[in-house]
C-alpha atoms as an extended CHARMM CRD file, in Angstrom:
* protein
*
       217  EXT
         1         1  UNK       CA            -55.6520000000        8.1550000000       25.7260000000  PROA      1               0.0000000000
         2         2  UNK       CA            -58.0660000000        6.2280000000       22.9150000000  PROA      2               0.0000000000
         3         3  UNK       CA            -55.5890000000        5.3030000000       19.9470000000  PROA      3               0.0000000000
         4         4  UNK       CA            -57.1110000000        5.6630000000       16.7390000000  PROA      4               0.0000000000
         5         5  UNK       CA            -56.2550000000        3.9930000000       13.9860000000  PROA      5               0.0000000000
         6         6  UNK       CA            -57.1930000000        4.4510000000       10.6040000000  PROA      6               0.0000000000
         7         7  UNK       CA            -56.6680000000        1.7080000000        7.7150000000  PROA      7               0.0000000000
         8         8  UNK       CA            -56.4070000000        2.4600000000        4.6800000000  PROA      8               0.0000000000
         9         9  UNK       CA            -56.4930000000       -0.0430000000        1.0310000000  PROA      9               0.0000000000
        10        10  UNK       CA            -54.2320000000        0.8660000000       -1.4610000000  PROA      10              0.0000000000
        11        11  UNK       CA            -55.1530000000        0.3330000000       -4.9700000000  PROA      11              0.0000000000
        12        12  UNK       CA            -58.1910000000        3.0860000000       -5.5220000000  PROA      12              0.0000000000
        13        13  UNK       CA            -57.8880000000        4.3830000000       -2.3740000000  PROA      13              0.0000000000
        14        14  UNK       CA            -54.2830000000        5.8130000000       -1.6610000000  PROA      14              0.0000000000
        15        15  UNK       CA            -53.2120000000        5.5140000000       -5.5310000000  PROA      15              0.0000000000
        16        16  UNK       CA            -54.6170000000        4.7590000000       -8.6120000000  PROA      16              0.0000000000
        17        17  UNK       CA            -52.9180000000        1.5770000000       -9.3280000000  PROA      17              0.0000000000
        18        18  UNK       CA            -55.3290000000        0.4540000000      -12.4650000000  PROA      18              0.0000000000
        19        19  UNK       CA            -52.7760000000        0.5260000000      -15.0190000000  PROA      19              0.0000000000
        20        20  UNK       CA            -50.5190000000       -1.7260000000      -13.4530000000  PROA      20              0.0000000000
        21        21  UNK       CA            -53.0570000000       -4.1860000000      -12.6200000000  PROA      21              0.0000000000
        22        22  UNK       CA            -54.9070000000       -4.7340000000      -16.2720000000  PROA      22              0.0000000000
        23        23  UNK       CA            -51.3500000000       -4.6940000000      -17.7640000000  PROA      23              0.0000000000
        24        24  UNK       CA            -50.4080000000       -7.5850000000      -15.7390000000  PROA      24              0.0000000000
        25        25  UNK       CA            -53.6590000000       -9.4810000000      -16.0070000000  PROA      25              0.0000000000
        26        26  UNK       CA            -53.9830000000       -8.6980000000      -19.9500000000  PROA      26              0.0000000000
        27        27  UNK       CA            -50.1140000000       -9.8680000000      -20.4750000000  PROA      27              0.0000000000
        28        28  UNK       CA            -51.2050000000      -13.3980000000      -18.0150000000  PROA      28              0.0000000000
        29        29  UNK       CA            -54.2420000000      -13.9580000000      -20.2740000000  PROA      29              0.0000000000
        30        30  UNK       CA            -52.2250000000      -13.5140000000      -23.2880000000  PROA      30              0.0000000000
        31        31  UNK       CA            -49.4870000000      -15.1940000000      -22.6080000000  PROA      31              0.0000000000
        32        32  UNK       CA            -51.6650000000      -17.9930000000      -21.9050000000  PROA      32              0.0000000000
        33        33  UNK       CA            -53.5560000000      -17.6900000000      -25.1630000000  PROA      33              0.0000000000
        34        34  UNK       CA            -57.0400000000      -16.7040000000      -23.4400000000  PROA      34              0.0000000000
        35        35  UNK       CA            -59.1650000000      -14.3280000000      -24.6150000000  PROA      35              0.0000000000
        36        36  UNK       CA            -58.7890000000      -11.1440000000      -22.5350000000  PROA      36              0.0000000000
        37        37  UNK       CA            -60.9680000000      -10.0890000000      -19.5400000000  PROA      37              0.0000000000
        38        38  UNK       CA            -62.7620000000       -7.0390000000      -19.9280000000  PROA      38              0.0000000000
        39        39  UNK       CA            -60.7770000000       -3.8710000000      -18.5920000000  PROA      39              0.0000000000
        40        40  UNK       CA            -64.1770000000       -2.5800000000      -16.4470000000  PROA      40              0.0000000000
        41        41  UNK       CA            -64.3970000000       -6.7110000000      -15.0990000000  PROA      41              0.0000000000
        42        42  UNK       CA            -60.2250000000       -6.5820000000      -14.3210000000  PROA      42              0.0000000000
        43        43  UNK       CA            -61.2600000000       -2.7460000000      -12.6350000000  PROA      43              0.0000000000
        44        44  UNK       CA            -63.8360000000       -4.9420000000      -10.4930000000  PROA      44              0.0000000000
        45        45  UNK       CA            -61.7300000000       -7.3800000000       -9.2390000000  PROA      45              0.0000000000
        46        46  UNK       CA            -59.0300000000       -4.8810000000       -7.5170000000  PROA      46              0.0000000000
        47        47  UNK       CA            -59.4870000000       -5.3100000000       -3.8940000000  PROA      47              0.0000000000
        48        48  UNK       CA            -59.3650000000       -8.6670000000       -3.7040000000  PROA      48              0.0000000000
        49        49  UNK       CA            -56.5470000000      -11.2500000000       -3.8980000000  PROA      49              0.0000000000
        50        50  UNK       CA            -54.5800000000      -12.4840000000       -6.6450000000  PROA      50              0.0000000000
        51        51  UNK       CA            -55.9420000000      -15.7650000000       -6.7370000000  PROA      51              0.0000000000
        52        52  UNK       CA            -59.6010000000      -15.0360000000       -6.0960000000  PROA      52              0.0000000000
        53        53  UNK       CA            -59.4110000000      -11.9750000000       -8.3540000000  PROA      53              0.0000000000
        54        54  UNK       CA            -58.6820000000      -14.4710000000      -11.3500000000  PROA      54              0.0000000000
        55        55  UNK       CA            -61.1660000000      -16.6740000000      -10.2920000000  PROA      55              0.0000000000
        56        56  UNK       CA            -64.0760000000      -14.4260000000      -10.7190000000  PROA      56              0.0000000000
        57        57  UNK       CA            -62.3370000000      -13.5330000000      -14.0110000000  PROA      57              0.0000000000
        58        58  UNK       CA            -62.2720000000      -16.5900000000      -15.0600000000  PROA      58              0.0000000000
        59        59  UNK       CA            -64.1580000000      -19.1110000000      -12.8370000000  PROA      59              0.0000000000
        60        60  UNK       CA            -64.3560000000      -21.7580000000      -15.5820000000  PROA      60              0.0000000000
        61        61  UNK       CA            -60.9750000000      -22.2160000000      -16.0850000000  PROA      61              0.0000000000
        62        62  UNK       CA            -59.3620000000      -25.5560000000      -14.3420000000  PROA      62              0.0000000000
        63        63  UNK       CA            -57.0730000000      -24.9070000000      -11.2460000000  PROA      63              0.0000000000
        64        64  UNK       CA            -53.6760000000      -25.1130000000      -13.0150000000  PROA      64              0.0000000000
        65        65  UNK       CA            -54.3630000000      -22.9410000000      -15.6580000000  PROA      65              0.0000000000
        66        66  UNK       CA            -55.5190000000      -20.5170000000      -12.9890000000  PROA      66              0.0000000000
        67        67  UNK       CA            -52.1880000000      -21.1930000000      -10.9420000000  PROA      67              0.0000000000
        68        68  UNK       CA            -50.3940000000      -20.2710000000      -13.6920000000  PROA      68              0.0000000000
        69        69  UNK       CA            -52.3270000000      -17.4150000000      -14.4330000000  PROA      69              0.0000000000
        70        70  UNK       CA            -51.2030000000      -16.3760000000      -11.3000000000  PROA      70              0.0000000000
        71        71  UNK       CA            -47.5320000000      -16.9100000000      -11.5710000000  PROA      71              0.0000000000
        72        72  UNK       CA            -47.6910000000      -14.8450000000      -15.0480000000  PROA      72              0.0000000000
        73        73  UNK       CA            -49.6900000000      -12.2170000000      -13.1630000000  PROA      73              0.0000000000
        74        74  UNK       CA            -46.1810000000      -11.7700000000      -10.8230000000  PROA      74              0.0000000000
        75        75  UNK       CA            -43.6740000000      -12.2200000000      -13.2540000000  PROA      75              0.0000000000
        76        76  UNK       CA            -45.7360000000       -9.2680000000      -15.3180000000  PROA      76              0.0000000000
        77        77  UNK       CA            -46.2120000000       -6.8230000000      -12.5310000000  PROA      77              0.0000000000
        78        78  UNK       CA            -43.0320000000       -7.6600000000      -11.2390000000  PROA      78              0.0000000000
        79        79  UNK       CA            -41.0490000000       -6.6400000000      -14.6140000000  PROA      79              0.0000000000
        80        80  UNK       CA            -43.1370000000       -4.0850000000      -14.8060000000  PROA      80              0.0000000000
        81        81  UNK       CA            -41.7490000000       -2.4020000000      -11.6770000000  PROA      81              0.0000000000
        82        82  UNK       CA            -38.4770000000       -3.4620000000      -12.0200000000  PROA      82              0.0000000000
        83        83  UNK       CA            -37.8980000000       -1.6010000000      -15.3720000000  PROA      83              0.0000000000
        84        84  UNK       CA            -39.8210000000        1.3490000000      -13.9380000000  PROA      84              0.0000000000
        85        85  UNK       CA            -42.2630000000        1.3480000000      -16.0240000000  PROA      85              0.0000000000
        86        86  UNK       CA            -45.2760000000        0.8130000000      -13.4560000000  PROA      86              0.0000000000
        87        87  UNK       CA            -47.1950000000        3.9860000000      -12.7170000000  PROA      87              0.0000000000
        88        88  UNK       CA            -49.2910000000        3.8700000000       -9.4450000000  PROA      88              0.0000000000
        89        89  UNK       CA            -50.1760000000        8.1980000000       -8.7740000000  PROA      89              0.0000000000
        90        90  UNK       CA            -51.2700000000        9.4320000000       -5.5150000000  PROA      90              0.0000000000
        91        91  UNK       CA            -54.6300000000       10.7960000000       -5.7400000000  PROA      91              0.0000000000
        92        92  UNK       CA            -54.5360000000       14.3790000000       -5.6270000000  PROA      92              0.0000000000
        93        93  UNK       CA            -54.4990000000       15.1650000000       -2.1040000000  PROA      93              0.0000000000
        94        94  UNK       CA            -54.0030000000       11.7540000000       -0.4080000000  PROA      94              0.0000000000
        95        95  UNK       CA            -50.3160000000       12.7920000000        0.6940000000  PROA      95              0.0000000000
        96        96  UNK       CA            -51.4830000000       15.9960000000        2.0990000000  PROA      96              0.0000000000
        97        97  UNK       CA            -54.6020000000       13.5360000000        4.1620000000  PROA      97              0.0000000000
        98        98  UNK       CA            -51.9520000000       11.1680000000        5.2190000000  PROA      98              0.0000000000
        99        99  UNK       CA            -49.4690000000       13.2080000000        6.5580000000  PROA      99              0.0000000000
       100       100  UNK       CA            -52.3550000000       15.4500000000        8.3470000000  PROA      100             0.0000000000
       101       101  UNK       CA            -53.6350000000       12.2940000000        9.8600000000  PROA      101             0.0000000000
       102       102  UNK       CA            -50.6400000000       11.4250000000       10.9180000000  PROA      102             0.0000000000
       103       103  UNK       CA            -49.7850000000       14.5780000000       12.5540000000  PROA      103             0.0000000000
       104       104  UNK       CA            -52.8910000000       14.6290000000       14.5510000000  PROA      104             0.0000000000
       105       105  UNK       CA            -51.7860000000       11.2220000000       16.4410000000  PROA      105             0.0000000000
       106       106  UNK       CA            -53.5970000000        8.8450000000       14.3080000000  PROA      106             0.0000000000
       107       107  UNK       CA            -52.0310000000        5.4880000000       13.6960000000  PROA      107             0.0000000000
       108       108  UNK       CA            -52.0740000000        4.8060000000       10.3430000000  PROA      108             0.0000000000
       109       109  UNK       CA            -51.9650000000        1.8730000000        8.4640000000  PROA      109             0.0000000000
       110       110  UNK       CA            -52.6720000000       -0.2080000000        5.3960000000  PROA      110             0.0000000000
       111       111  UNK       CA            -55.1910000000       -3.3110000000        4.4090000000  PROA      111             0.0000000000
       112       112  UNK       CA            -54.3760000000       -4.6570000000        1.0830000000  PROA      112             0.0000000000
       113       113  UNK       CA            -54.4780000000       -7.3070000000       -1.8230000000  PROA      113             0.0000000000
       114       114  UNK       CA            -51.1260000000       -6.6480000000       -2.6490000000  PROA      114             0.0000000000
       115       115  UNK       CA            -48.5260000000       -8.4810000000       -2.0010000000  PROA      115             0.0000000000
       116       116  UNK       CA            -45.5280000000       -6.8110000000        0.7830000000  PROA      116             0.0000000000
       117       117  UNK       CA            -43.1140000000       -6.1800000000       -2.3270000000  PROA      117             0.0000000000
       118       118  UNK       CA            -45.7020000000       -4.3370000000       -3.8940000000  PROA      118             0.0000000000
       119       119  UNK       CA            -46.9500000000       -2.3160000000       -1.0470000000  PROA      119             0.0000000000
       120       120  UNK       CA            -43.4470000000       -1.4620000000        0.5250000000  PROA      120             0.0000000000
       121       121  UNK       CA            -42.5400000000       -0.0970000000       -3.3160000000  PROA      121             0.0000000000
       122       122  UNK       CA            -45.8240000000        1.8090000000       -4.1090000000  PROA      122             0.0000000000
       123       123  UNK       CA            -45.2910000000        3.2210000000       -0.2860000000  PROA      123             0.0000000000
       124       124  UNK       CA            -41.5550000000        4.3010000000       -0.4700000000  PROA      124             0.0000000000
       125       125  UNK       CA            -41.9830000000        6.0310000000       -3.9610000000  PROA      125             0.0000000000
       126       126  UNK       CA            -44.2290000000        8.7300000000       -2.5170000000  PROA      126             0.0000000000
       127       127  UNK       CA            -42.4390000000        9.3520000000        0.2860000000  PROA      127             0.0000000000
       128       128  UNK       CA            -45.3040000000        7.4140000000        2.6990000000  PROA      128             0.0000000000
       129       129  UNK       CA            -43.9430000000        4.4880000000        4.4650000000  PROA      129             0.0000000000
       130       130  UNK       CA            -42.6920000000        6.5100000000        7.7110000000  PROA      130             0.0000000000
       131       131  UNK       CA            -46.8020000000        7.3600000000        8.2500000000  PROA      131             0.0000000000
       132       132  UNK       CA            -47.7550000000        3.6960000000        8.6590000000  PROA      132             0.0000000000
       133       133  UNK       CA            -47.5770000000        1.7530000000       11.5490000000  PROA      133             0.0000000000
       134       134  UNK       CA            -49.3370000000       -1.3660000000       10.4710000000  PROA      134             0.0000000000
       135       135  UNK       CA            -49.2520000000       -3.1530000000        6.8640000000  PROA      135             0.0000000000
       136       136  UNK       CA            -51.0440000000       -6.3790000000        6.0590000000  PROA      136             0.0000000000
       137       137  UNK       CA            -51.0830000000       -7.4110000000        2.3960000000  PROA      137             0.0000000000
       138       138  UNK       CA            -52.7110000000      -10.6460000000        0.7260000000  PROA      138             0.0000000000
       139       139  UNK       CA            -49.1750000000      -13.0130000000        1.3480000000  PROA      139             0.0000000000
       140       140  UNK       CA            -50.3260000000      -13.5130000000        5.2750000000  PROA      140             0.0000000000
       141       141  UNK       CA            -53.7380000000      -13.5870000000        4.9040000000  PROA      141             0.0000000000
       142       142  UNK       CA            -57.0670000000      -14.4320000000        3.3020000000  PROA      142             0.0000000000
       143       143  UNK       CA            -58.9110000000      -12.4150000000        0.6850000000  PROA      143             0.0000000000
       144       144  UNK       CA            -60.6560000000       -9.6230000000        1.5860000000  PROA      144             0.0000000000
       145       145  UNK       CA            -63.5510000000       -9.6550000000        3.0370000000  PROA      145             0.0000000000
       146       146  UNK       CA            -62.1800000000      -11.3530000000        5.5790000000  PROA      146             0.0000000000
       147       147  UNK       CA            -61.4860000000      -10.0480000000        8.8160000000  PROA      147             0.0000000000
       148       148  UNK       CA            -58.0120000000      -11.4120000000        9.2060000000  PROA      148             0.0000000000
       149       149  UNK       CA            -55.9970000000       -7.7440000000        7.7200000000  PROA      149             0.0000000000
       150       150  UNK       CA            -58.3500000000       -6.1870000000       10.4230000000  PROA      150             0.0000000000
       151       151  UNK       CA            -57.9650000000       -8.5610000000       12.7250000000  PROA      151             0.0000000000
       152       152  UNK       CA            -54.2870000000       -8.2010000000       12.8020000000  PROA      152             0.0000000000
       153       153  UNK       CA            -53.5880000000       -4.7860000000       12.4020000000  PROA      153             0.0000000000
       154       154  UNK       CA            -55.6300000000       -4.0590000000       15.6680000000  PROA      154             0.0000000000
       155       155  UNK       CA            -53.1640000000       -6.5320000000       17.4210000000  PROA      155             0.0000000000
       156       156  UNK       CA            -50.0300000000       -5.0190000000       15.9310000000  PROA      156             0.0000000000
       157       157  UNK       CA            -50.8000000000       -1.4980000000       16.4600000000  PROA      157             0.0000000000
       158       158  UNK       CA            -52.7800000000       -1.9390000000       20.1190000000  PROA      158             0.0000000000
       159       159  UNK       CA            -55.9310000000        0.4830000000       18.9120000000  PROA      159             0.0000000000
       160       160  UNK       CA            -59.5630000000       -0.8880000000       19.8840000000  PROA      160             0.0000000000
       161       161  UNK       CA            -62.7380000000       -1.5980000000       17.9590000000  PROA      161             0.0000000000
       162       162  UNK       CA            -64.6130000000        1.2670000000       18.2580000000  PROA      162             0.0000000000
       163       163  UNK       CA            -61.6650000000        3.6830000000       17.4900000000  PROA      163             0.0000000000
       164       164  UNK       CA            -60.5050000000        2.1430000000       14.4520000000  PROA      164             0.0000000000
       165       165  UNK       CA            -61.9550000000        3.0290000000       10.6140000000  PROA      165             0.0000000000
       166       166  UNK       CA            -61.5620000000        1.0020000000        7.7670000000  PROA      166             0.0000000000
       167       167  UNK       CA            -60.8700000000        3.1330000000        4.6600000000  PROA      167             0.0000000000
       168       168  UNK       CA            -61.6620000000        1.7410000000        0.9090000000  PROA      168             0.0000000000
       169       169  UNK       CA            -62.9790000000        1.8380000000       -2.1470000000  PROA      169             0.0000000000
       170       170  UNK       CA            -64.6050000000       -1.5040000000       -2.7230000000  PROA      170             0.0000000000
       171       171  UNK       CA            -67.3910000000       -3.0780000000       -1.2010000000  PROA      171             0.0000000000
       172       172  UNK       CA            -64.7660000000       -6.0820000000       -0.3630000000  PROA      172             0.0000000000
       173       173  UNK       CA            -62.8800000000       -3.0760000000        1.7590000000  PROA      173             0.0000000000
       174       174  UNK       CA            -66.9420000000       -2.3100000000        3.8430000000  PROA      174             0.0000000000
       175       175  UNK       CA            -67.7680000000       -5.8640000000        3.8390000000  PROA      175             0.0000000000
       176       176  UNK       CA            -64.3490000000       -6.5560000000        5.6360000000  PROA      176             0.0000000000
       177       177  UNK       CA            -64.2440000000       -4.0150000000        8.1340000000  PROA      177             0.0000000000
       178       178  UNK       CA            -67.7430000000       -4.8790000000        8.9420000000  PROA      178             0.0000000000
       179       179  UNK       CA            -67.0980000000       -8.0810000000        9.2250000000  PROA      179             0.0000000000
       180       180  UNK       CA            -64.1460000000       -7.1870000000       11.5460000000  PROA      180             0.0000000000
       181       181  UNK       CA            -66.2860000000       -5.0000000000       13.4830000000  PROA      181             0.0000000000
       182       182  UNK       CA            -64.6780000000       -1.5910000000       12.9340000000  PROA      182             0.0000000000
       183       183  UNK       CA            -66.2260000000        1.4950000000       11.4430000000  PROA      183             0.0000000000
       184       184  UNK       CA            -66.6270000000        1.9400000000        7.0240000000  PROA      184             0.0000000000
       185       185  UNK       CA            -65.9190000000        4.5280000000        5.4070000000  PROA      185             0.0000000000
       186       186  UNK       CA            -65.8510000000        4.2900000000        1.6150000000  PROA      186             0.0000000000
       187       187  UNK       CA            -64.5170000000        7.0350000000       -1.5480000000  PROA      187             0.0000000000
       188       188  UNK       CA            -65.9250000000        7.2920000000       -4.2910000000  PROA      188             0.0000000000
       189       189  UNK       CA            -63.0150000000        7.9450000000       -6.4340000000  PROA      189             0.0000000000
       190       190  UNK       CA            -61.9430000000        4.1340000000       -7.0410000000  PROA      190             0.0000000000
       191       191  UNK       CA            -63.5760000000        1.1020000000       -8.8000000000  PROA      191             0.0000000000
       192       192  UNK       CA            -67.0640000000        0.5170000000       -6.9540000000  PROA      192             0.0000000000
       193       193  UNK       CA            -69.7610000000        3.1750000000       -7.1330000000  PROA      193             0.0000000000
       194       194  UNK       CA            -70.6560000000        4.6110000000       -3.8640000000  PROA      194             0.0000000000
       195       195  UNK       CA            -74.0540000000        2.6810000000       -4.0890000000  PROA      195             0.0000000000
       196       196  UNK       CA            -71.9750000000       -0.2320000000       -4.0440000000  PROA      196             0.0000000000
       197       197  UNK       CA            -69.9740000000        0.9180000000       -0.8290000000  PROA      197             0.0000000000
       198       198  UNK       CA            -73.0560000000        2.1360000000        1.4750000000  PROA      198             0.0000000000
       199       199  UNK       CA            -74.7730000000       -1.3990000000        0.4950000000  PROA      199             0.0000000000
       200       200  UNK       CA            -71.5550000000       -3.1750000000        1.9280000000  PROA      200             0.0000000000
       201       201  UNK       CA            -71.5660000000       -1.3880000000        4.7170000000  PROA      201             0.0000000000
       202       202  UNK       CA            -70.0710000000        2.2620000000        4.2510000000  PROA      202             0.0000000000
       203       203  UNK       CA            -71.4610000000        4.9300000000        7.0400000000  PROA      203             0.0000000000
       204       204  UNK       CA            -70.5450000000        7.2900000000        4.9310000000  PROA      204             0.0000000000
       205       205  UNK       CA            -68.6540000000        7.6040000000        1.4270000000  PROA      205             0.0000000000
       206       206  UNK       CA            -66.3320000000       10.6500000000        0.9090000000  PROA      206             0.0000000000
       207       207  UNK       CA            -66.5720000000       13.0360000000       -2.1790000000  PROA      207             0.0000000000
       208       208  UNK       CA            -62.5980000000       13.8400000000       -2.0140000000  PROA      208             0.0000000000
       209       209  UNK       CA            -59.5250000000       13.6900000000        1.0080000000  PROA      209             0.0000000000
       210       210  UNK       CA            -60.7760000000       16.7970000000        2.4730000000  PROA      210             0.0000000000
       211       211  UNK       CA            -64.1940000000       15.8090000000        2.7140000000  PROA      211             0.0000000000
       212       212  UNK       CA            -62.8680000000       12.3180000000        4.2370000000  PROA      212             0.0000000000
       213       213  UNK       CA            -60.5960000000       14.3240000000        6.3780000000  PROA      213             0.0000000000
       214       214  UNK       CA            -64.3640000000       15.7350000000        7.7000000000  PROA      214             0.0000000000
       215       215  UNK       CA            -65.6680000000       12.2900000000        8.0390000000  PROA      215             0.0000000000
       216       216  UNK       CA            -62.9990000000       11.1500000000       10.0310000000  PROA      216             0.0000000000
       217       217  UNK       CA            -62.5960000000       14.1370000000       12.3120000000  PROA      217             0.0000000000
């Protein structure tokens, strides 16, 4: 029997994670006394990892500064969730997709610039964590686009090439899968248009979970 795995990012994809993120960011900037990056350019940059997500926000900055953009970034987000006030909502229907998928012996698993902490937290608050087999976040591996999520969630979870889909909203999320040589499939509910997505690489981007649900079945 063909195991079929289906990865999925996290931020724009499974939840809509934007407030946490520019409420970090803003609160490094300004706690650095920068000027603040525009919310729509901070939107932009979700996908990718921490570090290489403030260096296209702010690529002339020297590399301390950015390291300690970085570091400010954490602390933020991480006070942020500790105090409860971080809100990351499930897209309407994304449970319901999930737990279908999961039900119909896919393996399911996640591909994402967060860190573990932040994945395992944003996972076990809507009742998702059971559903996922595999989970590779930015603190073992290189930015997205690069293969290496891919890469070792096919190891980990013993599905092939050709029977694996990765899942995103980003062109960073097509680019990698295509670069890992797995099937794209893009929504357009998160932070790049669906232009965007089907330039990356997309074979097809899905209106809402049950039209993805058709995509994928």
């Amino acid at each position: 029997m063909t195991l079929r795995l289906a990865l999925f990012d996290c931020d724009g994809t499974l939840v809509d994670g934007q407030a946490g993120v520019v409420g970090a960011m803003e609160a490094a900037f300004a706690g650095a006394g920068l000027p603040l990056p525009q919310r729509h350019l901070i939107r932009r940059a979700v996908g990718l990892s921490l570090p290489q997500a403030i260096r296209l926000l702010a690529p002339e900055l020297p590399e301390d500064v950015r390291q300690e953009l970085d570091r400010s970034y954490r602390d933020a987000f991480r006070a942020a969730r500790e105090s409860g006030q971080l809100v990351e909502p499930l897209y309407d229907g994304m449970a319901e997709l999930v737990a279908a998928l999961s039900q119909g012996g896919w393996l399911l698993g996640v591909a994402t610039g967060k860190s573990r902490r932040g994945l395992d937290h944003c996972l076990a608050v809507h009742g998702l964590t059971a559903h996922f087999c595999t989970l590779q976040t930015a603190d073992n591996h290189p930015s997205k686009p690069h293969p290496s999520m891919v890469d070792a969630a096919l190891a980990e979870s013993g599905a092939d090439h050709a029977a694996t889909v990765m899942i995103g909203d980003t062109q960073y999320d097509m680019a990698m899968a295509v670069n890992a040589g797995v099937r794209a499939i893009g929504v357009d509910w998160g932070y790049h248009t669906a232009q965007e997505l089907r330039e990356a690489g997309a074979e097809a981007v899905a209106r809402d979970p049950a039209h993805l649900m058709e995509l994928l079945s």
